[in-house]
Tab-separated table of C-alpha atoms in Angstrom:
chain	number	residue	atom	x	y	z
A	1	MET	CA	-107.876	-81.228	-13.766
A	2	ASN	CA	-107.336	-78.070	-11.613
A	3	PHE	CA	-108.885	-74.931	-12.703
A	4	LYS	CA	-108.182	-72.801	-9.621
A	5	ASN	CA	-107.682	-69.026	-10.413
A	6	LYS	CA	-109.031	-69.522	-13.968
A	7	VAL	CA	-111.854	-67.462	-15.413
A	8	ALA	CA	-114.230	-69.011	-18.021
A	9	ILE	CA	-117.004	-67.850	-20.292
A	10	VAL	CA	-119.487	-70.413	-21.520
A	11	THR	CA	-122.251	-69.489	-23.900
A	12	GLY	CA	-125.412	-71.240	-24.303
A	13	ALA	CA	-125.095	-72.740	-20.907
A	14	GLY	CA	-128.564	-72.458	-19.374
A	15	GLN	CA	-129.109	-76.079	-19.632
A	16	GLY	CA	-127.839	-79.279	-21.207
A	17	ILE	CA	-124.105	-79.682	-22.314
A	18	GLY	CA	-123.240	-76.052	-21.633
A	19	PHE	CA	-124.658	-76.264	-18.038
A	20	GLU	CA	-122.759	-79.329	-17.206
A	21	ILE	CA	-119.564	-77.727	-18.679
A	22	CYS	CA	-119.976	-74.772	-16.435
A	23	ARG	CA	-120.779	-76.976	-13.339
A	24	LEU	CA	-117.619	-79.037	-13.694
A	25	LEU	CA	-115.476	-75.939	-14.303
A	26	ALA	CA	-116.776	-74.309	-11.189
A	27	ALA	CA	-116.635	-77.533	-9.190
A	28	ASN	CA	-112.822	-77.796	-10.240
A	29	GLY	CA	-112.028	-74.254	-9.192
A	30	ALA	CA	-112.775	-71.909	-12.026
A	31	THR	CA	-114.825	-68.765	-11.872
A	32	VAL	CA	-117.476	-69.114	-14.570
A	33	LEU	CA	-119.652	-66.488	-16.499
A	34	LEU	CA	-122.518	-68.531	-17.601
A	35	ASN	CA	-124.366	-67.120	-20.622
A	36	ASP	CA	-127.744	-67.949	-22.120
A	37	LEU	CA	-130.139	-65.977	-24.241
A	38	ASN	CA	-132.835	-66.743	-21.672
A	39	THR	CA	-132.369	-64.649	-18.571
A	40	GLN	CA	-134.425	-66.758	-16.223
A	41	LEU	CA	-132.621	-69.914	-17.339
A	42	ALA	CA	-129.169	-68.317	-17.017
A	43	GLU	CA	-129.899	-67.069	-13.417
A	44	SER	CA	-131.413	-70.319	-12.291
A	45	ALA	CA	-128.555	-72.327	-13.677
A	46	ALA	CA	-125.939	-69.966	-12.123
A	47	LEU	CA	-127.737	-70.220	-8.758
A	48	GLN	CA	-127.541	-74.021	-8.912
A	49	ILE	CA	-123.922	-74.033	-9.779
A	50	LYS	CA	-122.945	-71.609	-6.928
A	51	ALA	CA	-123.542	-74.626	-4.555
A	52	GLU	CA	-120.413	-76.109	-5.897
A	53	GLY	CA	-118.290	-73.106	-6.913
A	54	ALA	CA	-118.112	-69.514	-8.403
A	55	CYS	CA	-120.597	-68.884	-11.198
A	56	VAL	CA	-122.161	-65.582	-12.337
A	57	ALA	CA	-125.107	-65.530	-14.812
A	58	PHE	CA	-124.462	-63.289	-17.767
A	59	PRO	CA	-127.658	-63.402	-19.923
A	60	GLY	CA	-127.784	-62.098	-23.438
A	61	ASP	CA	-127.512	-62.720	-27.110
A	62	ALA	CA	-124.240	-64.557	-27.721
A	63	SER	CA	-124.623	-63.867	-31.489
A	64	ASN	CA	-124.680	-60.074	-30.945
A	65	VAL	CA	-121.178	-58.525	-31.400
A	66	ALA	CA	-121.850	-55.572	-29.085
A	67	PHE	CA	-122.982	-58.032	-26.323
A	68	ILE	CA	-120.072	-60.368	-26.940
A	69	ASN	CA	-117.604	-57.407	-26.396
A	70	LYS	CA	-119.554	-56.417	-23.339
A	71	MET	CA	-119.286	-59.933	-21.841
A	72	VAL	CA	-115.540	-60.204	-22.521
A	73	ASP	CA	-114.921	-56.756	-20.985
A	74	ALA	CA	-116.984	-57.625	-17.969
A	75	ALA	CA	-114.842	-60.584	-17.347
A	76	ILE	CA	-111.643	-58.753	-17.711
A	77	ASP	CA	-112.961	-55.726	-15.446
A	78	ALA	CA	-114.126	-58.040	-12.848
A	79	TYR	CA	-111.229	-60.550	-12.542
A	80	GLY	CA	-108.386	-58.967	-14.523
A	81	HIS	CA	-107.943	-62.014	-16.803
A	82	LEU	CA	-109.811	-64.355	-19.147
A	83	ASP	CA	-108.432	-67.809	-19.377
A	84	ILE	CA	-111.033	-70.070	-21.042
A	85	VAL	CA	-113.824	-69.436	-23.623
A	86	ILE	CA	-116.242	-72.146	-24.734
A	87	ALA	CA	-118.559	-71.068	-27.639
A	88	ASN	CA	-121.282	-73.423	-27.104
A	89	ALA	CA	-124.338	-71.335	-28.118
A	90	GLY	CA	-125.967	-72.573	-31.360
A	91	ILE	CA	-129.260	-73.404	-32.986
A	92	THR	CA	-130.649	-76.126	-35.089
A	93	LEU	CA	-133.312	-75.349	-37.719
A	94	TYR	CA	-134.341	-78.385	-39.517
A	95	GLY	CA	-135.557	-78.081	-43.152
A	96	ASP	CA	-135.584	-79.674	-46.578
A	97	PHE	CA	-132.739	-78.348	-48.706
A	98	ALA	CA	-135.107	-77.616	-51.646
A	99	THR	CA	-137.257	-75.263	-49.651
A	100	TYR	CA	-135.058	-74.099	-46.932
A	101	SER	CA	-135.749	-70.398	-46.325
A	102	GLN	CA	-133.331	-67.559	-46.473
A	103	GLU	CA	-134.428	-66.506	-42.984
A	104	SER	CA	-133.467	-69.888	-41.550
A	105	PHE	CA	-130.219	-70.145	-43.331
A	106	PHE	CA	-128.968	-66.734	-42.238
A	107	LYS	CA	-130.131	-67.168	-38.754
A	108	VAL	CA	-128.267	-70.373	-38.350
A	109	LEU	CA	-125.099	-68.714	-39.799
A	110	HIS	CA	-125.499	-65.676	-37.625
A	111	VAL	CA	-125.679	-67.616	-34.371
A	112	ASN	CA	-123.511	-70.717	-34.986
A	113	LEU	CA	-120.741	-69.270	-36.894
A	114	GLY	CA	-121.067	-65.324	-36.241
A	115	GLY	CA	-121.431	-65.807	-32.514
A	116	SER	CA	-118.468	-68.201	-32.251
A	117	PHE	CA	-116.152	-66.235	-34.640
A	118	PHE	CA	-116.653	-62.947	-32.951
A	119	LEU	CA	-116.440	-64.344	-29.445
A	120	ALA	CA	-113.177	-65.996	-30.411
A	121	GLN	CA	-112.129	-62.660	-31.806
A	122	ALA	CA	-112.931	-60.635	-28.740
A	123	ALA	CA	-111.527	-63.104	-26.215
A	124	SER	CA	-108.284	-63.764	-28.057
A	125	ASN	CA	-107.493	-60.125	-28.482
A	126	LYS	CA	-107.547	-60.057	-24.531
A	127	MET	CA	-105.682	-63.204	-24.138
A	128	LYS	CA	-102.913	-62.148	-26.363
A	129	LEU	CA	-101.984	-59.528	-23.685
A	130	GLN	CA	-101.667	-62.356	-20.902
A	131	PRO	CA	-98.413	-64.155	-20.372
A	132	ASN	CA	-100.080	-67.551	-20.317
A	133	GLY	CA	-102.466	-66.919	-23.216
A	134	GLY	CA	-105.625	-68.913	-22.918
A	135	ALA	CA	-107.902	-71.706	-24.522
A	136	ILE	CA	-110.667	-71.540	-26.809
A	137	LEU	CA	-113.160	-74.236	-27.594
A	138	PHE	CA	-115.864	-74.368	-30.260
A	139	THR	CA	-118.867	-76.832	-30.153
A	140	SER	CA	-119.217	-78.655	-33.470
A	141	SER	CA	-121.276	-81.813	-34.096
A	142	VAL	CA	-121.171	-85.222	-35.587
A	143	VAL	CA	-123.104	-83.829	-38.499
A	144	GLY	CA	-120.076	-81.841	-39.447
A	145	HIS	CA	-118.598	-85.146	-40.269
A	146	GLN	CA	-121.514	-87.362	-41.410
A	147	ALA	CA	-124.641	-86.088	-43.340
A	148	LEU	CA	-128.144	-86.337	-41.933
A	149	LYS	CA	-131.285	-85.316	-43.728
A	150	SER	CA	-132.746	-81.870	-43.157
A	151	LEU	CA	-129.637	-80.531	-41.627
A	152	ALA	CA	-127.773	-79.013	-44.633
A	153	ALA	CA	-127.343	-75.549	-43.217
A	154	TYR	CA	-126.714	-76.631	-39.598
A	155	ALA	CA	-124.152	-79.233	-40.561
A	156	MET	CA	-122.349	-76.772	-42.942
A	157	THR	CA	-121.932	-74.424	-39.888
A	158	LYS	CA	-120.550	-77.128	-37.665
A	159	ALA	CA	-117.975	-78.148	-40.297
A	160	ALA	CA	-117.050	-74.524	-40.766
A	161	LEU	CA	-116.231	-74.182	-37.082
A	162	GLU	CA	-113.719	-77.177	-37.216
A	163	MET	CA	-111.957	-75.280	-40.120
A	164	LEU	CA	-111.964	-72.033	-38.163
A	165	ALA	CA	-110.223	-73.707	-35.220
A	166	LYS	CA	-107.396	-74.994	-37.653
A	167	ASN	CA	-107.145	-71.527	-39.242
A	168	LEU	CA	-106.741	-69.921	-35.736
A	169	VAL	CA	-103.763	-72.172	-35.000
A	170	ILE	CA	-101.831	-69.812	-37.541
A	171	GLU	CA	-103.150	-66.680	-35.923
A	172	LEU	CA	-102.919	-67.498	-32.165
A	173	SER	CA	-100.381	-70.121	-31.353
A	174	GLN	CA	-97.706	-67.528	-30.920
A	175	HIS	CA	-99.710	-66.017	-28.154
A	176	LYS	CA	-100.062	-69.284	-26.245
A	177	ILE	CA	-103.817	-69.619	-27.073
A	178	ASN	CA	-104.852	-73.060	-28.211
A	179	VAL	CA	-107.928	-73.528	-30.095
A	180	ASN	CA	-110.040	-76.801	-30.593
A	181	THR	CA	-113.410	-78.188	-31.339
A	182	ILE	CA	-115.464	-80.686	-29.661
A	183	ALA	CA	-118.009	-82.610	-31.929
A	184	PRO	CA	-120.643	-84.273	-29.747
A	185	GLY	CA	-122.898	-87.046	-31.216
A	186	ALA	CA	-126.432	-87.842	-29.939
A	187	THR	CA	-126.598	-86.648	-26.277
A	188	LEU	CA	-129.399	-86.888	-23.579
A	189	THR	CA	-130.320	-83.437	-22.739
A	190	GLU	CA	-133.527	-81.615	-21.759
A	191	ARG	CA	-134.227	-80.972	-25.371
A	192	THR	CA	-133.580	-84.367	-26.977
A	193	MET	CA	-135.411	-86.158	-24.183
A	194	GLU	CA	-138.607	-84.604	-25.435
A	195	GLU	CA	-138.295	-86.372	-28.840
A	196	LYS	CA	-140.137	-89.556	-29.041
A	197	ASP	CA	-137.939	-92.813	-28.679
A	198	TYR	CA	-134.717	-90.595	-28.688
A	199	GLU	CA	-132.757	-92.737	-26.233
A	200	ARG	CA	-133.888	-96.085	-27.524
A	201	VAL	CA	-133.246	-95.239	-31.160
A	202	TRP	CA	-129.851	-93.887	-30.550
A	203	SER	CA	-128.928	-96.576	-28.177
A	204	GLU	CA	-129.789	-99.172	-30.977
A	205	ILE	CA	-127.429	-97.637	-33.460
A	206	THR	CA	-124.556	-96.449	-31.206
A	207	PRO	CA	-121.790	-98.956	-31.033
A	208	MET	CA	-121.297	-98.198	-27.297
A	209	GLY	CA	-124.956	-98.962	-26.785
A	210	ARG	CA	-126.206	-95.658	-25.588
A	211	PRO	CA	-126.233	-91.902	-26.502
A	212	ALA	CA	-123.838	-89.647	-24.629
A	213	TYR	CA	-124.609	-88.128	-21.331
A	214	VAL	CA	-123.915	-84.475	-20.841
A	215	SER	CA	-121.081	-85.583	-18.505
A	216	ASP	CA	-119.367	-87.343	-21.440
A	217	ILE	CA	-119.319	-84.208	-23.401
A	218	ALA	CA	-118.379	-81.923	-20.429
A	219	ASN	CA	-115.562	-84.046	-19.307
A	220	THR	CA	-113.982	-83.947	-22.794
A	221	ALA	CA	-114.507	-80.220	-23.047
A	222	LEU	CA	-112.724	-79.682	-19.726
A	223	PHE	CA	-109.684	-81.621	-20.806
A	224	LEU	CA	-109.496	-79.686	-24.096
A	225	VAL	CA	-109.402	-76.381	-22.140
A	226	SER	CA	-107.006	-77.599	-19.372
A	227	GLU	CA	-103.398	-77.180	-18.965
A	228	GLU	CA	-102.852	-80.857	-19.778
A	229	ALA	CA	-104.109	-80.222	-23.142
A	230	LYS	CA	-102.077	-77.089	-23.850
A	231	HIS	CA	-100.126	-78.582	-26.607
A	232	ILE	CA	-103.259	-79.786	-28.524
A	233	THR	CA	-104.586	-77.226	-30.938
A	234	GLY	CA	-106.437	-77.052	-34.262
A	235	GLN	CA	-108.082	-80.415	-33.502
A	236	SER	CA	-111.654	-81.864	-33.486
A	237	LEU	CA	-112.637	-84.517	-30.862
A	238	ILE	CA	-115.586	-86.518	-31.725
A	239	VAL	CA	-117.652	-87.870	-28.667
A	240	ASP	CA	-120.311	-90.145	-30.161
A	241	GLY	CA	-119.805	-93.649	-28.805
A	242	GLY	CA	-118.516	-94.654	-32.119
A	243	TRP	CA	-121.478	-93.579	-34.252
A	244	THR	CA	-119.638	-91.842	-37.032
A	245	SER	CA	-117.457	-94.946	-37.559
A	246	VAL	CA	-120.620	-96.835	-38.682
A	247	SER	CA	-122.982	-94.127	-39.435
A	248	ALA	CA	-126.257	-96.081	-38.988
A	249	LEU	CA	-129.256	-93.805	-39.679
A	250	PRO	CA	-131.936	-93.288	-37.005
A	251	SER	CA	-135.236	-95.056	-37.823
A	252	GLY	CA	-137.391	-92.835	-40.251
A	253	ILE	CA	-134.320	-91.213	-41.877
A	254	LYS	CA	-133.582	-92.400	-45.404
């Protein structure tokens, strides 16, 4: 896949899946604006990626509408166009449904849904003016398809993102903008590797015998925002080694 002369924004990309998406985009010719809430993490990640391609750190709160508009405008001002937007920023706040707090509920909605919605809005309003449109990708999750305990609010937001992608087919297809969603399953990242026995547990219950690597998710993301996938829109692609087909629960979850 060739992303030469493409300009991309990826949010929540200081590490993990987002970082690998940025790295592969840059390595394949794109100019990438790498966003993360953590300024040090964003700058360090962009510096690493610069060894392989063009990447600029753009730290800030990807759930803040004013910041979202600033980031999109900065891409247009600097490069004249914006071709790819990947709304990857999100948070997971576990909690029992019976006692889940309003604060946690609205924070998850604000970041996972609000940030993605308004990034897509700001980006698509620029892409509409471009002869070749653009590509938008949301990051969902397998829990948008299969229930797991203590993730009611998070799972709700991920399922909602998939419906948003479908709805935007009506709004954006005539402007040559395709919108899709990727739904990762258990993935080995800096965060998940801190959890006790994460790799062993998910290897045991994943039909393919292991959790995903970040490269599994990133390679799929790149395909969905590539020219090769331009006729694919409104779809959600699960990348989970077959877990949702059997839905075996991790040990300790009932």
